[in-house]
Coordinates of C-alpha atoms and ligand atoms in Angstrom, one line a residue:
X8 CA 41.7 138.6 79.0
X9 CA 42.7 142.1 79.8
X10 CA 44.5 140.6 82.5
X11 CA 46.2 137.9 81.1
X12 CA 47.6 140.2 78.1
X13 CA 48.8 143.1 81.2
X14 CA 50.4 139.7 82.6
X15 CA 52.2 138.8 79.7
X16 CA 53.6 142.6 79.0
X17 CA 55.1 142.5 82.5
X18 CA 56.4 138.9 82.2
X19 CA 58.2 140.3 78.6
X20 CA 58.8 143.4 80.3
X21 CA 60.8 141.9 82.5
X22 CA 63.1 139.5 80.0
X23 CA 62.9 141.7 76.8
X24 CA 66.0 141.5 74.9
X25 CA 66.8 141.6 71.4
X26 CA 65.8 139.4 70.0
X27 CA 63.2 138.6 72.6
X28 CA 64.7 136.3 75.6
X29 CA 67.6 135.2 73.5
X30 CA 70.4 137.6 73.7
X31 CA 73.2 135.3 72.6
X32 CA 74.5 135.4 68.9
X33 CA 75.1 132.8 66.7
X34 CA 76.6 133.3 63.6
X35 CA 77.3 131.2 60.7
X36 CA 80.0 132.6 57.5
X37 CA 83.5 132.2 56.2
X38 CA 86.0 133.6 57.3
X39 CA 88.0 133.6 53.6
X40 CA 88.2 130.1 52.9
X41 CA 87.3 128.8 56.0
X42 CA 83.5 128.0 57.1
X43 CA 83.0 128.9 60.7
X44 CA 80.5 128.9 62.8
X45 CA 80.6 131.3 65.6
X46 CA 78.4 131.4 68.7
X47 CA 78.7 134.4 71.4
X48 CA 77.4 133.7 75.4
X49 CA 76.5 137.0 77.5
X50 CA 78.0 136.9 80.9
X51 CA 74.2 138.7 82.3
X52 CA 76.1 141.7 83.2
X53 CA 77.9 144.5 81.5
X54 CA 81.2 145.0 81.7
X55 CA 81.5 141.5 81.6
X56 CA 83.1 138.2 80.4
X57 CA 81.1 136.4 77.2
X58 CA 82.1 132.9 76.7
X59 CA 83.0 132.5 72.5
X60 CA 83.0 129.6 70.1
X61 CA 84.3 129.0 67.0
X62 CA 84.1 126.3 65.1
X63 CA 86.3 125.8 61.8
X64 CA 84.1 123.4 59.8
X65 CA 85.7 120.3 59.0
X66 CA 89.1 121.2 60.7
X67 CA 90.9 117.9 61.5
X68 CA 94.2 118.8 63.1
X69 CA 93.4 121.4 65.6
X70 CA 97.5 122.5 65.7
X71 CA 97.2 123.3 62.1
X72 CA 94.6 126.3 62.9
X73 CA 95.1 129.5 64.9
X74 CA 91.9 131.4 65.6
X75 CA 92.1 135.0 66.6
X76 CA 89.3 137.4 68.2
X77 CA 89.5 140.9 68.5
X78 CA 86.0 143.2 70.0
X79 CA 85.3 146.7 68.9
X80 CA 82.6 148.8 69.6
X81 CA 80.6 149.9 66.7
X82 CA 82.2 153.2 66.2
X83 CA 85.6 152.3 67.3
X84 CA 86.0 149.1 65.5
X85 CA 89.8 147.3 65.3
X86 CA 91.3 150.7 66.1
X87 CA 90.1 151.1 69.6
X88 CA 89.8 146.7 70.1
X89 CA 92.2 145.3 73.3
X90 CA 94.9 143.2 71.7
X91 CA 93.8 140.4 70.0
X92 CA 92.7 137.0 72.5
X93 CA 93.7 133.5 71.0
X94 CA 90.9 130.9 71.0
X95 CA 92.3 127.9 72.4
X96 CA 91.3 124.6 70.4
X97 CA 88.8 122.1 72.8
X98 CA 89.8 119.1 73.9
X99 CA 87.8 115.7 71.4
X100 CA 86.8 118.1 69.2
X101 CA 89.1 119.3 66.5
X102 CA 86.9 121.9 64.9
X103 CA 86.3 123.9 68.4
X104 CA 87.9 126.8 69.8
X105 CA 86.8 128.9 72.5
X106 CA 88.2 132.2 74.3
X107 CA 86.7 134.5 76.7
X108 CA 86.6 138.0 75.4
X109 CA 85.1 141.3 77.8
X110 CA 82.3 143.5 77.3
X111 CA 83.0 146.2 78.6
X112 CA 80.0 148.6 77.4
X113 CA 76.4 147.5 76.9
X114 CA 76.4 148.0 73.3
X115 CA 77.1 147.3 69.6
X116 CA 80.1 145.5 68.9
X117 CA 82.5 143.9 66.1
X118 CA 83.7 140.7 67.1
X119 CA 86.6 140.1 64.4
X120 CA 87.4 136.3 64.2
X121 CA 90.5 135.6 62.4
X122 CA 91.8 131.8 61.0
X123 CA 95.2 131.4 59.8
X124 CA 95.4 127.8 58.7
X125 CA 96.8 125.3 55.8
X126 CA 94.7 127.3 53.0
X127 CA 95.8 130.8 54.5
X128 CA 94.2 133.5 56.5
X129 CA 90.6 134.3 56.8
X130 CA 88.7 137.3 58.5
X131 CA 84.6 137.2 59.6
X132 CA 83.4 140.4 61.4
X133 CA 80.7 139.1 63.6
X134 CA 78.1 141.5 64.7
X135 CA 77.4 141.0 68.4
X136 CA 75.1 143.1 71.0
X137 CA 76.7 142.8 74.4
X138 CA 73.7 143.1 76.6
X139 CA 73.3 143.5 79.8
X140 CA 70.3 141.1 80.9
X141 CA 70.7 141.0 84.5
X142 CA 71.2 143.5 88.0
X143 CA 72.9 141.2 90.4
X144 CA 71.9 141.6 94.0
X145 CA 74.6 141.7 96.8
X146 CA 74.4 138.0 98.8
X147 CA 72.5 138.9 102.2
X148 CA 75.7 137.4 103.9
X149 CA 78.1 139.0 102.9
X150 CA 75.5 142.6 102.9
X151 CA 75.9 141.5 106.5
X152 CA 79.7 141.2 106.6
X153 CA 80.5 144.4 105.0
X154 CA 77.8 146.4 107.3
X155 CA 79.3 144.8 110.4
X156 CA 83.0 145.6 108.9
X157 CA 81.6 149.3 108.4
X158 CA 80.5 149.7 111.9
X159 CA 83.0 148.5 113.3
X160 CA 85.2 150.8 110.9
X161 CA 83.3 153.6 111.7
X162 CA 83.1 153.1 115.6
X163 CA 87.2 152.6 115.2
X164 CA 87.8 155.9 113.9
X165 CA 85.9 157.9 116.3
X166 CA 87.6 156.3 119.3
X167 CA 91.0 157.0 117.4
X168 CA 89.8 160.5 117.2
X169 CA 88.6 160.8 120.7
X170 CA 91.6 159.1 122.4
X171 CA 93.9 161.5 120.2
X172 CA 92.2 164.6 121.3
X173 CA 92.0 163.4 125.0
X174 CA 95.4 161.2 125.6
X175 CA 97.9 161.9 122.6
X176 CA 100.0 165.0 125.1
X177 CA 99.6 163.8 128.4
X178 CA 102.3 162.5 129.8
X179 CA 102.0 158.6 130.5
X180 CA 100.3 157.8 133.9
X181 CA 98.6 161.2 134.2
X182 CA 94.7 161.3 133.9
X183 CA 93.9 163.8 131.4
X184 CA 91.4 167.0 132.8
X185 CA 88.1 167.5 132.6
X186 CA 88.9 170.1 129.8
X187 CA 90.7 167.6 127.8
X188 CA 88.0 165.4 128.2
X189 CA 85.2 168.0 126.9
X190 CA 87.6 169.1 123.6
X191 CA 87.5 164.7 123.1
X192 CA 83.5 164.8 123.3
X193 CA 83.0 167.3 120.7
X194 CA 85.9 166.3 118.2
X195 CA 83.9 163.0 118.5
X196 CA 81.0 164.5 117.9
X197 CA 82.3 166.8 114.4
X198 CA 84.3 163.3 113.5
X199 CA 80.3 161.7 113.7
X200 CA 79.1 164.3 111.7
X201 CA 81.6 163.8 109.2
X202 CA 81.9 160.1 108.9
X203 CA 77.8 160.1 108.9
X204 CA 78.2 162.7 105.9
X205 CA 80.7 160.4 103.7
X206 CA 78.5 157.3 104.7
X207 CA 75.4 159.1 103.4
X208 CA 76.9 160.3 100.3
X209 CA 78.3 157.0 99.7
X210 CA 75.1 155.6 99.9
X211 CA 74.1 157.8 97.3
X212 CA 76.7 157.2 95.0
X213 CA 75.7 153.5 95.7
X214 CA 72.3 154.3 94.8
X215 CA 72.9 156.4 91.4
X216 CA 75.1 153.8 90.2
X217 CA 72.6 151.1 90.6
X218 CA 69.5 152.5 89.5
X219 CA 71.8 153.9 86.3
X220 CA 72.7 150.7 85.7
X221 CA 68.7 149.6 85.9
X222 CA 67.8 152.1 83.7
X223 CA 70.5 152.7 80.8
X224 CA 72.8 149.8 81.0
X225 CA 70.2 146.5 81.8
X226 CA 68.7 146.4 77.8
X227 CA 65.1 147.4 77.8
X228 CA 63.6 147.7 74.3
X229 CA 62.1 151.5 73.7
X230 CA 58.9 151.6 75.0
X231 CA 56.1 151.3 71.9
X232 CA 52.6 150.7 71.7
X233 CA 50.1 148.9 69.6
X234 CA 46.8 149.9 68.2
X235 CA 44.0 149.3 65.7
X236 CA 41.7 151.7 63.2
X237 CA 39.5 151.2 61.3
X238 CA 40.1 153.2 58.2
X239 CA 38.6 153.4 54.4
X240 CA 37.1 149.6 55.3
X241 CA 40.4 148.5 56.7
X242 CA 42.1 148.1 59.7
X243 CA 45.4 150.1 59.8
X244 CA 48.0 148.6 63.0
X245 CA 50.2 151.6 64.1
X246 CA 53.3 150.6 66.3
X247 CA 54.5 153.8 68.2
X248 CA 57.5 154.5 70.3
X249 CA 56.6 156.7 73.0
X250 CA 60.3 157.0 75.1
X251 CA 62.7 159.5 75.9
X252 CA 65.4 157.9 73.8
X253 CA 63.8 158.0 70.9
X254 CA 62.8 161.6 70.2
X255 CA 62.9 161.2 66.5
X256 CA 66.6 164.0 66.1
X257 CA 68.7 160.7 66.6
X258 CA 72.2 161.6 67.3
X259 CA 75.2 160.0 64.9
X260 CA 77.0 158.9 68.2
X261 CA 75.0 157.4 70.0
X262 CA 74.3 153.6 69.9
X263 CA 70.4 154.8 69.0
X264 CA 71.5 156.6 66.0
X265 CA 69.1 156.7 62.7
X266 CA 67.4 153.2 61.8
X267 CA 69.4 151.2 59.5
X268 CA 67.0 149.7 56.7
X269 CA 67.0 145.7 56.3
X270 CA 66.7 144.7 53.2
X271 CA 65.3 148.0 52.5
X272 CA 62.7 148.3 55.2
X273 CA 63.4 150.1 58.5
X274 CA 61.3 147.5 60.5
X275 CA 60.3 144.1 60.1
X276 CA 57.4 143.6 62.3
X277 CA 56.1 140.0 63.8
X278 CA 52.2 139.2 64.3
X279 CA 51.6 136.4 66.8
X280 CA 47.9 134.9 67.9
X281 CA 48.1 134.3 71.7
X282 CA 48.2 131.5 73.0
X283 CA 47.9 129.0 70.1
X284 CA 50.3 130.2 68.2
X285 CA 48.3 129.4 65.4
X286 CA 48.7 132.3 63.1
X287 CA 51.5 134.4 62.1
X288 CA 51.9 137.5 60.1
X289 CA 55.5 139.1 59.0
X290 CA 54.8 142.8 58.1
X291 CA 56.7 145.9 56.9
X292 CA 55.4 149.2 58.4
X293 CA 56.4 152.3 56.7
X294 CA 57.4 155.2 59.5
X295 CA 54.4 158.0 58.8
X296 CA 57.1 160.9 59.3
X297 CA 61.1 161.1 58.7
X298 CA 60.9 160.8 62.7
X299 CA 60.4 157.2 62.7
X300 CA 58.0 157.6 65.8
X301 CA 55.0 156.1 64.7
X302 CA 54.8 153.0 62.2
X303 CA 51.8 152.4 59.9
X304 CA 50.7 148.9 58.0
X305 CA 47.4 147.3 56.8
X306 CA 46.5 144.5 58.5
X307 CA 46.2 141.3 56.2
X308 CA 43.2 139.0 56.7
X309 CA 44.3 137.3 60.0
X310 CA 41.8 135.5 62.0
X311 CA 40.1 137.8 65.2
X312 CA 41.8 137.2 68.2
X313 CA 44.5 139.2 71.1
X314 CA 48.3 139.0 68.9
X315 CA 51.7 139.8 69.9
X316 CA 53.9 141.8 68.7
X317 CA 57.4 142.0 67.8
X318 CA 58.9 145.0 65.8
X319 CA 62.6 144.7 65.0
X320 CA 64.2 147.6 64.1
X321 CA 68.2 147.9 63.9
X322 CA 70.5 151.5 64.1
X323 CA 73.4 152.4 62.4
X324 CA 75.5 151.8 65.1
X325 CA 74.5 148.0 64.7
X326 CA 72.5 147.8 67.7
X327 CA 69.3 145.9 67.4
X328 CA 66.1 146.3 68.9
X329 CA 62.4 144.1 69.4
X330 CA 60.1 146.3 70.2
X331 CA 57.0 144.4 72.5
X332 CA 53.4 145.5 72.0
X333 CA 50.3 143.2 72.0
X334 CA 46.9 144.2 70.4
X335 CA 43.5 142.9 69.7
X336 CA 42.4 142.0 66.2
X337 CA 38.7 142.3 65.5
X338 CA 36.7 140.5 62.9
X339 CA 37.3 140.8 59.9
X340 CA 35.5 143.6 58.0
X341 CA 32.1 142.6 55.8
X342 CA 33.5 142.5 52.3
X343 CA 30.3 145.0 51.9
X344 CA 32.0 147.3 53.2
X345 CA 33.6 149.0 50.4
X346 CA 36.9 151.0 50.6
X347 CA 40.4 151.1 49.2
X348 CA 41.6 147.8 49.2
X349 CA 44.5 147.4 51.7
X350 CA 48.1 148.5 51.1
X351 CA 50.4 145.1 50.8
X352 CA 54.0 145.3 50.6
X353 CA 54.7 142.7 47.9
X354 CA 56.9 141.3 50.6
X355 CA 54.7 141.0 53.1
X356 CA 53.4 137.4 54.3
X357 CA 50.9 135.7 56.9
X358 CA 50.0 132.5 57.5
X359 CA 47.0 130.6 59.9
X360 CA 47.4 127.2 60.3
X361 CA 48.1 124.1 62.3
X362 CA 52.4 122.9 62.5
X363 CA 53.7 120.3 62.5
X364 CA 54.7 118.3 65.6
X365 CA 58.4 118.4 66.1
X366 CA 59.9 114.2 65.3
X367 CA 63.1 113.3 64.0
X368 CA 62.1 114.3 60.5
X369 CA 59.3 116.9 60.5
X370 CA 57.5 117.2 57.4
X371 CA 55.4 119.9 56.8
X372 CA 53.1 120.2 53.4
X373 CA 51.9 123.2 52.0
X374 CA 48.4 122.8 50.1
X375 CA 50.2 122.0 46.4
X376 CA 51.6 118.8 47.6
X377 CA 55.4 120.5 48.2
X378 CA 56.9 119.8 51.2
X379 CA 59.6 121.4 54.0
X380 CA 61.6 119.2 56.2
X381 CA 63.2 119.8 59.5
X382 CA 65.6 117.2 60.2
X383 CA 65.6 117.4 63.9
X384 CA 67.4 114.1 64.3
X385 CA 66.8 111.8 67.4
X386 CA 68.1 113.6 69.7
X387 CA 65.2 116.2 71.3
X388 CA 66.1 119.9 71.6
X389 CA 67.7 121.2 74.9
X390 CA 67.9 124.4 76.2
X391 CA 71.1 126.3 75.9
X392 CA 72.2 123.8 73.4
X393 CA 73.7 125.1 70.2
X394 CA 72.0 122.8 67.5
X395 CA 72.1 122.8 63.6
X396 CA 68.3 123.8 62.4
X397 CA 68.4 122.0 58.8
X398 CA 65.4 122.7 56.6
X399 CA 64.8 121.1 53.2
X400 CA 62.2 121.6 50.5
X401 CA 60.8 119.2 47.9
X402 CA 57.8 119.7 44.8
X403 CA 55.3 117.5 45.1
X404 CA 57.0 114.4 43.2
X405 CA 59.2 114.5 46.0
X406 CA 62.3 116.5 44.1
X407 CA 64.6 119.3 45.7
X408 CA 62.8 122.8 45.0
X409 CA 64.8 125.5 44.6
X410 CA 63.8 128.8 46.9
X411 CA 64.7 131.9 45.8
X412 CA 65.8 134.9 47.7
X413 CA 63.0 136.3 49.9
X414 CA 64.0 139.7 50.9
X415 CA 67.7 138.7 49.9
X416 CA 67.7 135.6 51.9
X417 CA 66.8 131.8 51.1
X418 CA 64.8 131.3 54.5
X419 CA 63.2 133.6 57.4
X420 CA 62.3 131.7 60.2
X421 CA 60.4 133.1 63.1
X422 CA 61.0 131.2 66.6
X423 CA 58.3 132.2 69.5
X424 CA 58.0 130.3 72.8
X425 CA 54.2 129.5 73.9
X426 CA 54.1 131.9 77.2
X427 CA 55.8 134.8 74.7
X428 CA 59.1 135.0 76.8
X429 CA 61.6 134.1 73.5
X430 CA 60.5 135.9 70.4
X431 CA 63.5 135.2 67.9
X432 CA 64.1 136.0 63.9
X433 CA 67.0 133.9 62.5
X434 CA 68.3 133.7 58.7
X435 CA 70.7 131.3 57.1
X436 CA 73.7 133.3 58.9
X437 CA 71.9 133.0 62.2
X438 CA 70.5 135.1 64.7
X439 CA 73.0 138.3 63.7
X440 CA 71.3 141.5 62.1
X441 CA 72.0 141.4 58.7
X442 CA 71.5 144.9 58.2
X443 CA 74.6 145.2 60.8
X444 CA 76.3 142.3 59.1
X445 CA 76.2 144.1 56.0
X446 CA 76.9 147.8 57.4
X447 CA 80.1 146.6 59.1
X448 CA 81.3 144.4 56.1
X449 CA 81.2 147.6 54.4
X450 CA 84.2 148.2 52.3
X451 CA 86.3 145.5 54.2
X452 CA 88.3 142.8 53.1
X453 CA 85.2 140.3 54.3
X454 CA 83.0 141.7 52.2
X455 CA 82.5 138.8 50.8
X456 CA 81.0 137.3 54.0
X457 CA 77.9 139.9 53.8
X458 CA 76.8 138.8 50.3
X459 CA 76.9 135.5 51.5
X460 CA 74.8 135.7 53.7
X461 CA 72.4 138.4 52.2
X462 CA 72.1 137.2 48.6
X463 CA 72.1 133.6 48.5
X464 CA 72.4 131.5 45.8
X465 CA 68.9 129.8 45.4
X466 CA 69.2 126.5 47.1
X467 CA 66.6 123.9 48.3
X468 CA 68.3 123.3 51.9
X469 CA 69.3 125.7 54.3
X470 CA 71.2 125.3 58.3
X471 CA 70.8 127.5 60.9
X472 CA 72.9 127.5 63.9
X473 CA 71.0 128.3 67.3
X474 CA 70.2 127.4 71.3
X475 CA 66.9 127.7 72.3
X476 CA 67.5 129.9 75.3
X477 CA 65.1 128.1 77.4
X478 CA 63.0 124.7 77.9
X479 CA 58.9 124.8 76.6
X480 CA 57.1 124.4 74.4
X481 CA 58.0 126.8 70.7
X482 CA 56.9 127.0 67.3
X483 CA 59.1 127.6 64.8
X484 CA 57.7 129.1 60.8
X485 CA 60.1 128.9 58.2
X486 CA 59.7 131.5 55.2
X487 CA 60.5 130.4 51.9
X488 CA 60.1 132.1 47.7
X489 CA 59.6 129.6 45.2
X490 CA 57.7 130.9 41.9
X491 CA 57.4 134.4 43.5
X492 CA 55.5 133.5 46.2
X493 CA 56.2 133.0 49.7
X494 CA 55.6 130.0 51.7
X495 CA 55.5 129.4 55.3
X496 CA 55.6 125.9 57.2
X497 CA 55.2 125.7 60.8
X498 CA 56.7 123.5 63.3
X499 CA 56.2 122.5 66.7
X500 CA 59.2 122.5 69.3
X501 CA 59.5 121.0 72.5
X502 CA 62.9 121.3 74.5
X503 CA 63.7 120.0 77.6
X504 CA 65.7 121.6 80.2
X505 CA 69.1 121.7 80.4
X506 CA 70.7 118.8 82.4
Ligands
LIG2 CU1 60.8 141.1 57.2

């Protein structure tokens, strides 16, 4: 057990990202009185070039759009983006454009997608974390090449410097003295010294940059830890961060500035049972100081078992985080034992259960008869491909039920891959952070876009875009309000790899 759970923390260790394993952003919003959907590829490393689609829903003529895109770090924004890169439309199909924009910095950006079209000119700021998710190694080969060009380079110069101190002033045809010939030895000999020094600091240089690179540019989630008390006949999860980025005096200008609250809560944290997958929690954990370093919540009735979990947090600048912890939940408490009953945030919601298994059209029935579809379609899921998550809900006689906002948004759905390598939380505007959606609609002209998406009309049926990052087997919960209460419906999803 203990062995499997260290296991598991080094196999997320080593492909944490935020949103666990699945780094790209998809985004779905209008862009004035367009709909567009918007999806962002990281290139692995930072600077780098991320591959960008947008798609103008229901666009027929493909001349009669132009689609702008313009990248600006978080606390630069359009005043410090490069000039503006034109998405060029995709050959057979007329809604898609793509364009190739650089990263340049691992960290919070605002990707600016402009339409001009037949109804005018929209704007959508995008909120996108350009993440480094890879250290690429030098190919032995051509390590090998460049060595052998350096020695050779090396070996070059010191003749050059030998020959000039021996030959350069004798006269043609004249053997140069044994004097001559000592003065060449030892200007070798300094030139060694020096040429040995500049390789050496080189080297160094070499070094620095790579392991700086490892350290501060690769993302790596601050480090936290899980644990359970027992307190006043309750068990009480703490999350902590324990890393030196996070000393709790956050600094305005720096991409791990003060926590942005979502919705009004500065972290949304994700309870998974290992392996089965067969119980979920969605909690709120209040920071115990203004320092944000240790995060407290009561821990609903969930059945005993080892849980992961996932603790999004977001800063101002817009860069969000997942912090990855695991812990073991013991059984639950005699109801003898008397103490204060537990804390619940009102928004708080669990769920133990069984899903559904993943088929053209899932349905998935909560105990009152109501239902939730996903229509999957025929096609099966396949990693890396964007796809359309459509959910639907019904009353018992089989009408549309209308959801209501839960924590401003008609669904929350929760996406975790069996072997805990992809832990992802999308909403209807897709895998962006709202809270950053929101902060950089602030005041703009697109402010419309962040309502959108963070006060939705209540509706029965809800699209998400999204690419499961890899092939395996998920499961996928879907949140929903209806009557003031929450409901979650869980899905099983298998997707094949990527041909
Ligand atoms: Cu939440």
């Amino acid at each position: 057990m203990k062995h499997a759970a260290r296991a598991w923390l080094l196999v997320v260790a080593l492909v944490s990202m935020a949103h666990v394993g699945s780094p790209d952003t998809f985004f779905i919003g209008d862009a004035g009185p367009y709909r567009v959907r918007v999806s962002v590829r990281l290139p692995g490393v930072i600077p780098g070039r991320a591959q960008l689609t947008v798609r103008v829903v229901g666009a027929t003529r493909p001349e009669a759009f132009r689609v702008a895109i313009r990248a600006g770090q978080w606390n630069v924004g359009l005043a410090g983006a490069p000039p503006a890169e034109i998405a060029s439309p995709v050959p057979g199909d007329p809604e898609l454009y793509a364009a190739e924009i650089w990263f340049m910095t691992a960290t919070s950006y605002q990707v600016f997608v402009t339409v001009d079209g037949p109804s005018g000119q929209g704007a959508a700021t995008v909120p996108v974390l350009a993440l480094a998710t890879a250290q690429k190694t030098m190919d032995r080969s051509l390590g090998g090449l460049l060595a052998a060009l350096g020695v050779f380079l090396t070996l070059g110069m010191l003749t050059i410097v030998g020959c000039a101190v021996r030959e350069s002033v004798v006269p043609p045809g004249v053997a140069p003295d044994a004097k001559r010939r000592r003065r060449a030895r030892i200007a070798m000999g300094l030139a060694a010294i020096f040429l040995g020094l500049a390789l050496w600091g080189g080297s160094r240089w070499w070094t620095a940059e790579a392991s700086n690179y490892g350290t501060s540019v690769v993302y790596r989630p601050f480090d936290s830890q899980a644990a359970i008390a027992q307190a006043a006949g309750r068990y009480r999860l703490t999350l902590s961060i324990r890393d030196p980025r996070w000393d709790g005096k956050p600094v305005a200008l720096s991409r791990y500035n003060a926590l942005l609250p979502d919705h009004g809560k500065l972290m949304h944290l994700f309870m998974v049972r290992e392996a089965s997958l067969d119980a979920l929690a969605h909690l709120h954990p209040v920071p115990r100081t203004p320092a944000a370093l240790d995060f407290d919540v009561d821990v609903p009735p969930l059945p005993p078992g080892r849980y992961r979990v996932f603790g999004d947090i977001v800063h101002e600048s817009g860069y969000a985080q997942t912090l990855v912890s695991s812990i073991d939940v013991p059984a639950p408490l005699q109801p003898a034992s008397v103490g204060d009953a537990p804390v619940v945030d009102p928004d708080d919601s669990w769920f133990e259960g069984a899903a559904t298994p993943g088929a053209p059209a899932a349905v998935f029935r909560f105990d009152d008869g109501a239902t939730l579809e996903w229509a999957r379609g025929e096609r099966q899921m396949v990693a890396g491909e964007e796809r359309l998550l459509a959910f639907s809900a019904r009353d018992a006689s089989g009408a549309p039920l209308p959801v209501e906002p839960y924590m401003g948004m008609s669904a929350h759905v929760a996406i975790a891959h069996q072997d805990g390598s992809v832990f992802a939380h999308l909403h209807p505007s897709g895998s962006v952070s709202m809270a950053a959606l929101q902060r950089f609609n602030e005041g703009s002209a697109t402010a419309a876009t962040a309502h959108a998406g963070h006060t939705m009309v209540a509706d029965s049926a809800v699209s998400i875009p999204y690419a499961f990052p890899k092939a395996g087997r998920y499961r996928m919960w879907v949140q929903i309000k209806h009557a003031g209460h929450v409901r979650t419906a869980a899905f099983d999803v298998s997707v094949e790899p990527s041909r």
